[in-house]
Amino acid sequence: MSPQETICRFVREQIEAGELRPGMKLPPHRELSRRFSVAIATVTRAINRLKAEGVLVCRRGCGTVVAAPRPPEVGADNRRVMLINPLNETVNLTLSRAVNEVFMETEWKVETYCACANLSWYTTFLKECRKKPPAGLLLLPLSPKFFHFTPDLLPVPGTKTVIWGLPVPELKADSISASPFGEGVFLGDYIAARDFRRILYLSQGTRIAREEQETLRGIAQVLHRSGIPFGPENIRMYPDSYSFGPTRDPERGAFEFTLTLIREGLPRPDLIIAAHSSIAFGILRALLSAGIRVPEEISLLSAETGDSNLSSPVPGYAITAFNNMYHLRTRIAAERLLSRLEGNDEPPVHCEIMGQLIEGNTVRKPKHKPIMEEIIL
């Protein structure tokens, strides 16, 4: 092996071992010259070769530094489409079915990656997507209160991407989401029609996500107009150590927190709104465990569910919930992705899909039917 090749190999091995990371300066030419007992001109030729290969780069004011690794490019014959879902297997079945309905008779082959609410798996899938980029990607992002996208987790520029959910600021791509503010307005009208006065909203985490903020803004706007108190004092968050990871049980955190509120003697609400159906199931179990009748003493409503089947793990109960149309949203997202793969180069768009409320048996009936209900009946 020539001295020049020996120096090149040394630098590459240092990078692979993490001793030299992107942005770090290379040792001075003179130091490398002494280390390998070669002329400085030999070191210079080796460094120039690594620059030509893209391993090193020259930055003004910094000198020669390690370049950021170039992500692989999407080949012209690539026919892979990835669906990356951070949520559970039940949701994954709905999503994968909708995507395959769109791609079934095309040349594109769908690969489904379900992280099963494991953040480590989700991160691995995102890195794999970048390392071996597919032609198309349907990506479900998690709320920033649980997960943050760093540059090494974003798809390569050549991958056509559609986001299932609110836009990711770091990623320029189409996005298909629910209509959180519109759904909040609908829920506000629904609540006001049933004369609820004391309302409690429960969600997990340490802060309200963007989508939740819009839903709550819609609810508050309607309730304030109806003279019903609803503000920050009506919102409670609980630390969630169960929804993601090896002890995954999205109901348990809500169950424990609701029991804590009951034991602390919190003024009993007329209505509890759960941020999503898993939280609602946990709340329902806690209320029944404490001997509180649902909906006679406390009504329960879920602000989000992805399934029209509202059967609860508790026999005899079906959660009243706002269905965010997971299947429909996924089909629309998949259709958009297919159009991108077929050459659609319009600027990225954000579309919002309005869901619908599905009545279960966890919310009390209104004392007086709204006029529209009387007309329909």
Tab-separated table of C-alpha atoms in Angstrom:
chain	number	residue	atom	x	y	z
A	1	MET	CA	0.000	0.000	0.000
A	2	SER	CA	1.395	3.382	-0.991
A	3	PRO	CA	2.012	6.096	1.662
A	4	GLN	CA	-0.778	8.172	0.100
A	5	GLU	CA	-3.244	5.274	0.367
A	6	THR	CA	-2.138	4.602	3.951
A	7	ILE	CA	-3.009	8.181	4.961
A	8	CYS	CA	-6.385	8.009	3.184
A	9	ARG	CA	-7.199	4.741	4.920
A	10	PHE	CA	-6.220	6.161	8.321
A	11	VAL	CA	-8.541	9.167	7.890
A	12	ARG	CA	-11.462	6.980	6.776
A	13	GLU	CA	-10.993	4.642	9.750
A	14	GLN	CA	-10.908	7.601	12.145
A	15	ILE	CA	-14.221	8.808	10.689
A	16	GLU	CA	-15.840	5.360	10.884
A	17	ALA	CA	-14.715	4.989	14.518
A	18	GLY	CA	-16.188	8.379	15.421
A	19	GLU	CA	-12.799	9.863	16.312
A	20	LEU	CA	-13.283	12.341	13.489
A	21	ARG	CA	-16.861	13.620	13.164
A	22	PRO	CA	-18.495	15.909	10.582
A	23	GLY	CA	-17.207	19.472	11.000
A	24	MET	CA	-14.057	18.474	12.921
A	25	LYS	CA	-10.703	19.755	11.692
A	26	LEU	CA	-8.136	17.354	10.315
A	27	PRO	CA	-4.742	17.156	12.112
A	28	PRO	CA	-2.163	19.570	10.576
A	29	HIS	CA	-0.288	18.354	7.515
A	30	ARG	CA	2.996	18.535	9.411
A	31	GLU	CA	1.653	16.252	12.176
A	32	LEU	CA	0.474	13.680	9.625
A	33	SER	CA	3.824	13.971	7.857
A	34	ARG	CA	5.702	13.072	11.055
A	35	ARG	CA	3.216	10.307	11.989
A	36	PHE	CA	3.649	8.459	8.678
A	37	SER	CA	7.248	9.536	7.960
A	38	VAL	CA	6.365	10.989	4.578
A	39	ALA	CA	6.869	14.300	2.838
A	40	ILE	CA	4.268	17.030	3.332
A	41	ALA	CA	3.596	16.885	-0.433
A	42	THR	CA	2.460	13.252	0.001
A	43	VAL	CA	0.075	14.297	2.790
A	44	THR	CA	-1.276	17.086	0.585
A	45	ARG	CA	-1.958	14.655	-2.291
A	46	ALA	CA	-3.808	12.297	0.087
A	47	ILE	CA	-5.911	15.123	1.499
A	48	ASN	CA	-6.770	16.383	-1.999
A	49	ARG	CA	-7.850	12.865	-2.958
A	50	LEU	CA	-10.202	12.681	0.067
A	51	LYS	CA	-11.618	16.087	-0.852
A	52	ALA	CA	-12.308	14.875	-4.392
A	53	GLU	CA	-14.149	11.874	-2.913
A	54	GLY	CA	-16.273	14.158	-0.710
A	55	VAL	CA	-14.834	12.760	2.533
A	56	LEU	CA	-13.211	16.097	3.441
A	57	VAL	CA	-14.131	19.677	2.630
A	58	CYS	CA	-12.334	23.009	2.915
A	59	ARG	CA	-14.162	25.705	4.892
A	60	ARG	CA	-13.095	29.329	4.956
A	61	GLY	CA	-11.688	30.209	8.362
A	62	CYS	CA	-11.652	26.578	9.505
A	63	GLY	CA	-9.341	24.780	7.137
A	64	THR	CA	-9.895	21.173	6.132
A	65	VAL	CA	-12.758	19.502	8.014
A	66	VAL	CA	-14.677	16.239	7.822
A	67	ALA	CA	-17.627	16.564	5.430
A	68	ALA	CA	-21.128	15.552	6.369
A	69	PRO	CA	-21.859	12.143	4.835
A	70	ARG	CA	-23.782	12.286	1.593
A	71	PRO	CA	-27.052	10.381	1.782
A	72	PRO	CA	-27.549	7.697	-0.859
A	73	GLU	CA	-29.481	8.787	-3.924
A	74	VAL	CA	-32.771	7.313	-5.111
A	75	GLY	CA	-32.117	5.188	-8.181
A	76	ALA	CA	-34.197	5.605	-11.332
A	77	ASP	CA	-35.357	1.979	-11.097
A	78	ASN	CA	-36.349	2.255	-7.414
A	79	ARG	CA	-39.951	1.096	-6.939
A	80	ARG	CA	-40.042	0.991	-3.121
A	81	VAL	CA	-42.644	2.905	-1.091
A	82	MET	CA	-42.333	3.022	2.696
A	83	LEU	CA	-45.055	3.587	5.268
A	84	ILE	CA	-43.489	4.498	8.634
A	85	ASN	CA	-45.962	4.426	11.504
A	86	PRO	CA	-44.907	5.145	15.117
A	87	LEU	CA	-48.245	4.018	16.570
A	88	ASN	CA	-49.727	0.657	17.484
A	89	GLU	CA	-50.585	-2.434	15.460
A	90	THR	CA	-54.316	-1.672	15.383
A	91	VAL	CA	-53.747	1.723	13.775
A	92	ASN	CA	-51.171	0.152	11.471
A	93	LEU	CA	-53.729	-2.291	10.081
A	94	THR	CA	-56.011	0.605	9.093
A	95	LEU	CA	-53.164	2.580	7.529
A	96	SER	CA	-51.549	-0.256	5.594
A	97	ARG	CA	-54.898	-1.391	4.217
A	98	ALA	CA	-55.635	2.111	2.890
A	99	VAL	CA	-52.163	2.515	1.333
A	100	ASN	CA	-52.322	-0.858	-0.384
A	101	GLU	CA	-55.764	-0.059	-1.790
A	102	VAL	CA	-54.102	2.783	-3.696
A	103	PHE	CA	-50.876	1.032	-4.728
A	104	MET	CA	-52.188	-2.506	-5.268
A	105	GLU	CA	-52.378	-2.333	-9.071
A	106	THR	CA	-49.328	-0.134	-9.621
A	107	GLU	CA	-45.639	-0.941	-10.107
A	108	TRP	CA	-44.786	0.462	-6.669
A	109	LYS	CA	-44.219	-2.005	-3.825
A	110	VAL	CA	-45.314	-0.910	-0.330
A	111	GLU	CA	-43.206	-1.744	2.739
A	112	THR	CA	-44.874	-1.143	6.106
A	113	TYR	CA	-42.844	-0.325	9.215
A	114	CYS	CA	-44.791	-0.210	12.483
A	115	ALA	CA	-42.789	0.989	15.511
A	116	CYS	CA	-45.460	-0.281	17.961
A	117	ALA	CA	-45.118	2.909	20.048
A	118	ASN	CA	-41.398	2.243	20.582
A	119	LEU	CA	-39.393	5.437	20.009
A	120	SER	CA	-36.162	3.500	19.498
A	121	TRP	CA	-37.749	1.438	16.712
A	122	TYR	CA	-39.199	4.565	15.132
A	123	THR	CA	-35.761	6.197	15.095
A	124	THR	CA	-34.252	3.064	13.548
A	125	PHE	CA	-36.857	3.037	10.774
A	126	LEU	CA	-36.209	6.706	9.976
A	127	LYS	CA	-32.460	6.108	9.763
A	128	GLU	CA	-33.015	3.035	7.582
A	129	CYS	CA	-35.191	5.153	5.280
A	130	ARG	CA	-32.310	7.597	4.921
A	131	LYS	CA	-29.647	4.907	4.532
A	132	LYS	CA	-31.602	2.937	1.897
A	133	PRO	CA	-33.974	5.583	0.545
A	134	PRO	CA	-37.244	4.478	-1.050
A	135	ALA	CA	-38.754	6.299	-4.007
A	136	GLY	CA	-41.787	7.290	-1.906
A	137	LEU	CA	-42.501	7.731	1.796
A	138	LEU	CA	-45.736	8.106	3.729
A	139	LEU	CA	-44.577	9.393	7.113
A	140	LEU	CA	-46.548	9.651	10.350
A	141	PRO	CA	-44.744	12.105	12.643
A	142	LEU	CA	-45.158	12.057	16.398
A	143	SER	CA	-46.082	15.163	18.353
A	144	PRO	CA	-43.038	17.321	19.226
A	145	LYS	CA	-43.858	16.726	22.896
A	146	PHE	CA	-42.707	13.125	22.353
A	147	PHE	CA	-40.246	13.283	19.457
A	148	HIS	CA	-38.025	15.773	17.617
A	149	PHE	CA	-36.787	15.361	14.038
A	150	THR	CA	-33.063	15.966	13.651
A	151	PRO	CA	-31.376	16.280	10.216
A	152	ASP	CA	-30.118	12.686	10.328
A	153	LEU	CA	-33.705	11.420	10.641
A	154	LEU	CA	-35.223	13.293	7.689
A	155	PRO	CA	-35.692	11.530	4.325
A	156	VAL	CA	-33.193	12.265	1.581
A	157	PRO	CA	-34.229	14.984	-0.907
A	158	GLY	CA	-34.836	12.432	-3.695
A	159	THR	CA	-37.548	10.587	-1.731
A	160	LYS	CA	-41.054	11.819	-2.550
A	161	THR	CA	-42.669	12.341	0.854
A	162	VAL	CA	-46.202	12.923	2.123
A	163	ILE	CA	-46.796	13.576	5.820
A	164	TRP	CA	-49.809	12.015	7.526
A	165	GLY	CA	-50.507	14.706	10.110
A	166	LEU	CA	-49.527	18.308	10.677
A	167	PRO	CA	-46.543	19.612	8.652
A	168	VAL	CA	-43.052	18.973	10.006
A	169	PRO	CA	-41.239	22.363	9.993
A	170	GLU	CA	-37.912	20.741	9.081
A	171	LEU	CA	-39.369	18.941	6.055
A	172	LYS	CA	-40.734	20.445	2.841
A	173	ALA	CA	-43.491	18.028	1.854
A	174	ASP	CA	-47.227	17.593	1.305
A	175	SER	CA	-49.223	16.968	4.483
A	176	ILE	CA	-52.710	15.574	5.104
A	177	SER	CA	-54.144	16.193	8.571
A	178	ALA	CA	-57.377	16.405	10.486
A	179	SER	CA	-59.117	19.790	10.794
A	180	PRO	CA	-58.377	20.454	14.471
A	181	PHE	CA	-59.986	23.891	14.816
A	182	GLY	CA	-63.105	22.887	12.866
A	183	GLU	CA	-63.446	19.757	14.970
A	184	GLY	CA	-63.075	21.868	18.101
A	185	VAL	CA	-65.939	24.100	16.954
A	186	PHE	CA	-68.080	21.029	16.279
A	187	LEU	CA	-67.275	19.593	19.716
A	188	GLY	CA	-68.045	22.958	21.313
A	189	ASP	CA	-71.506	22.993	19.726
A	190	TYR	CA	-72.072	19.396	20.825
A	191	ILE	CA	-71.085	20.207	24.434
A	192	ALA	CA	-73.089	23.423	24.609
A	193	ALA	CA	-76.239	21.656	23.374
A	194	ARG	CA	-76.063	19.311	26.359
A	195	ASP	CA	-75.828	22.056	29.017
A	196	PHE	CA	-72.507	20.942	30.460
A	197	ARG	CA	-71.080	23.615	32.789
A	198	ARG	CA	-68.089	21.988	34.492
A	199	ILE	CA	-65.699	20.576	31.921
A	200	LEU	CA	-62.308	18.912	32.344
A	201	TYR	CA	-59.897	18.197	29.462
A	202	LEU	CA	-57.261	15.503	30.111
A	203	SER	CA	-54.142	14.825	28.038
A	204	GLN	CA	-50.761	13.248	28.583
A	205	GLY	CA	-47.302	14.817	28.463
A	206	THR	CA	-45.947	18.122	29.714
A	207	ARG	CA	-47.432	20.464	27.115
A	208	ILE	CA	-50.316	20.719	24.692
A	209	ALA	CA	-49.470	19.717	21.127
A	210	ARG	CA	-50.176	22.062	18.197
A	211	GLU	CA	-53.135	20.026	16.971
A	212	GLU	CA	-54.621	19.908	20.461
A	213	GLN	CA	-54.179	23.675	20.828
A	214	GLU	CA	-56.299	24.264	17.730
A	215	THR	CA	-58.989	21.837	18.905
A	216	LEU	CA	-59.115	23.511	22.318
A	217	ARG	CA	-59.260	26.941	20.676
A	218	GLY	CA	-62.309	25.841	18.676
A	219	ILE	CA	-64.017	24.395	21.764
A	220	ALA	CA	-63.285	27.507	23.832
A	221	GLN	CA	-64.587	29.866	21.157
A	222	VAL	CA	-68.002	28.181	21.090
A	223	LEU	CA	-68.285	27.642	24.845
A	224	HIS	CA	-67.368	31.237	25.689
A	225	ARG	CA	-70.055	32.438	23.304
A	226	SER	CA	-72.492	30.164	25.137
A	227	GLY	CA	-71.436	31.475	28.550
A	228	ILE	CA	-69.759	28.212	29.569
A	229	PRO	CA	-66.414	28.575	31.397
A	230	PHE	CA	-63.511	26.933	29.599
A	231	GLY	CA	-59.892	28.018	29.893
A	232	PRO	CA	-56.463	26.851	31.106
A	233	GLU	CA	-57.977	25.976	34.488
A	234	ASN	CA	-60.109	23.326	32.733
A	235	ILE	CA	-57.075	21.565	31.227
A	236	ARG	CA	-54.971	19.017	33.110
A	237	MET	CA	-51.858	17.197	31.871
A	238	TYR	CA	-50.281	14.147	33.438
A	239	PRO	CA	-46.736	12.765	33.039
A	240	ASP	CA	-46.871	9.794	30.712
A	241	SER	CA	-44.388	6.956	31.146
A	242	TYR	CA	-46.567	4.236	29.633
A	243	SER	CA	-47.537	5.225	26.074
A	244	PHE	CA	-44.114	4.587	24.542
A	245	GLY	CA	-41.431	2.048	25.325
A	246	PRO	CA	-41.270	-1.443	26.852
A	247	THR	CA	-44.047	-0.815	29.433
A	248	ARG	CA	-46.477	0.315	26.754
A	249	ASP	CA	-50.014	0.688	28.059
A	250	PRO	CA	-51.586	3.961	26.862
A	251	GLU	CA	-54.594	3.541	29.189
A	252	ARG	CA	-52.661	3.157	32.417
A	253	GLY	CA	-51.394	6.736	32.787
A	254	ALA	CA	-54.914	8.122	32.359
A	255	PHE	CA	-56.307	5.528	34.777
A	256	GLU	CA	-53.812	6.385	37.515
A	257	PHE	CA	-54.121	10.157	37.043
A	258	THR	CA	-57.932	10.104	37.081
A	259	LEU	CA	-57.948	8.089	40.301
A	260	THR	CA	-55.522	10.610	41.815
A	261	LEU	CA	-57.860	13.488	40.919
A	262	ILE	CA	-60.817	11.654	42.474
A	263	ARG	CA	-58.901	10.928	45.681
A	264	GLU	CA	-57.744	14.549	45.920
A	265	GLY	CA	-61.367	15.638	45.952
A	266	LEU	CA	-61.246	17.610	42.710
A	267	PRO	CA	-64.637	19.279	42.102
A	268	ARG	CA	-66.525	16.733	40.046
A	269	PRO	CA	-66.948	17.782	36.380
A	270	ASP	CA	-70.077	17.200	34.330
A	271	LEU	CA	-67.967	16.165	31.348
A	272	ILE	CA	-64.429	14.869	30.860
A	273	ILE	CA	-62.914	15.300	27.408
A	274	ALA	CA	-60.049	12.902	26.678
A	275	ALA	CA	-57.414	13.949	24.143
A	276	HIS	CA	-57.789	10.591	22.368
A	277	SER	CA	-59.574	7.286	22.767
A	278	SER	CA	-56.802	5.423	24.637
A	279	ILE	CA	-56.919	8.109	27.325
A	280	ALA	CA	-60.722	7.858	27.351
A	281	PHE	CA	-60.548	4.100	28.005
A	282	GLY	CA	-58.236	4.682	30.975
A	283	ILE	CA	-60.513	7.411	32.359
A	284	LEU	CA	-63.571	5.170	31.973
A	285	ARG	CA	-61.913	2.362	33.929
A	286	ALA	CA	-60.933	4.788	36.706
A	287	LEU	CA	-64.418	6.299	37.004
A	288	LEU	CA	-66.079	2.890	37.196
A	289	SER	CA	-63.423	1.669	39.654
A	290	ALA	CA	-64.297	4.623	41.921
A	291	GLY	CA	-67.999	3.775	41.745
A	292	ILE	CA	-68.892	6.743	39.518
A	293	ARG	CA	-71.625	6.034	37.000
A	294	VAL	CA	-71.032	6.950	33.348
A	295	PRO	CA	-72.773	8.928	31.890
A	296	GLU	CA	-75.277	9.535	34.690
A	297	GLU	CA	-72.793	11.232	37.053
A	298	ILE	CA	-69.959	12.103	34.673
A	299	SER	CA	-70.072	12.050	30.888
A	300	LEU	CA	-66.996	11.070	28.869
A	301	LEU	CA	-66.027	12.205	25.370
A	302	SER	CA	-62.932	11.484	23.256
A	303	ALA	CA	-61.661	14.321	21.044
A	304	GLU	CA	-59.970	11.836	18.712
A	305	THR	CA	-60.302	8.282	17.496
A	306	GLY	CA	-59.224	6.707	14.251
A	307	ASP	CA	-61.834	3.974	14.150
A	308	SER	CA	-65.598	4.002	13.727
A	309	ASN	CA	-65.762	0.966	16.033
A	310	LEU	CA	-66.141	2.533	19.484
A	311	SER	CA	-66.298	-0.675	21.493
A	312	SER	CA	-64.564	-0.195	24.813
A	313	PRO	CA	-62.449	-2.782	26.652
A	314	VAL	CA	-65.101	-2.341	29.349
A	315	PRO	CA	-68.146	-4.475	28.405
A	316	GLY	CA	-71.317	-2.503	27.784
A	317	TYR	CA	-69.592	0.799	26.968
A	318	ALA	CA	-68.843	2.497	23.671
A	319	ILE	CA	-66.936	5.804	23.855
A	320	THR	CA	-68.576	8.814	22.243
A	321	ALA	CA	-65.734	10.157	20.101
A	322	PHE	CA	-64.755	12.363	17.194
A	323	ASN	CA	-63.623	10.054	14.396
A	324	ASN	CA	-60.618	11.585	12.610
A	325	MET	CA	-61.094	9.358	9.581
A	326	TYR	CA	-57.753	7.529	9.638
A	327	HIS	CA	-58.641	5.341	6.648
A	328	LEU	CA	-59.874	8.237	4.500
A	329	ARG	CA	-56.925	10.468	5.413
A	330	THR	CA	-54.494	7.689	4.578
A	331	ARG	CA	-56.104	7.045	1.213
A	332	ILE	CA	-55.886	10.733	0.345
A	333	ALA	CA	-52.246	10.838	1.484
A	334	ALA	CA	-51.445	7.712	-0.554
A	335	GLU	CA	-53.141	9.152	-3.653
A	336	ARG	CA	-51.085	12.331	-3.243
A	337	LEU	CA	-47.883	10.309	-2.901
A	338	LEU	CA	-48.701	8.277	-6.013
A	339	SER	CA	-49.228	11.487	-7.991
A	340	ARG	CA	-45.791	12.719	-6.835
A	341	LEU	CA	-44.173	9.456	-7.922
A	342	GLU	CA	-45.861	9.809	-11.309
A	343	GLY	CA	-44.339	13.251	-11.868
A	344	ASN	CA	-46.553	15.805	-10.097
A	345	ASP	CA	-44.143	18.638	-9.237
A	346	GLU	CA	-46.587	21.240	-7.874
A	347	PRO	CA	-45.539	23.126	-4.718
A	348	PRO	CA	-46.261	21.222	-1.478
A	349	VAL	CA	-49.794	21.551	-0.117
A	350	HIS	CA	-51.450	21.040	3.269
A	351	CYS	CA	-54.946	19.524	3.266
A	352	GLU	CA	-57.281	19.188	6.246
A	353	ILE	CA	-59.958	16.500	6.431
A	354	MET	CA	-63.014	17.052	8.613
A	355	GLY	CA	-64.065	14.019	10.603
A	356	GLN	CA	-67.384	13.223	12.228
A	357	LEU	CA	-68.710	12.584	15.727
A	358	ILE	CA	-69.796	9.035	16.458
A	359	GLU	CA	-72.249	8.592	19.307
A	360	GLY	CA	-71.474	5.974	21.897
A	361	ASN	CA	-73.174	5.682	25.277
A	362	THR	CA	-70.762	7.666	27.498
A	363	VAL	CA	-72.361	11.135	27.080
A	364	ARG	CA	-75.749	11.986	28.541
A	365	LYS	CA	-78.558	12.949	26.206
A	366	PRO	CA	-79.494	16.634	25.945
A	367	LYS	CA	-82.440	17.782	28.013
A	368	HIS	CA	-83.884	19.464	24.940
A	369	LYS	CA	-83.075	18.196	21.463
A	370	PRO	CA	-81.408	20.770	19.223
A	371	ILE	CA	-83.733	22.066	16.503
A	372	MET	CA	-81.763	20.301	13.741
A	373	GLU	CA	-82.106	16.966	15.549
A	374	GLU	CA	-85.871	17.485	15.828
A	375	ILE	CA	-86.103	18.185	12.103
A	376	ILE	CA	-84.025	15.101	11.208
A	377	LEU	CA	-86.034	12.891	13.564
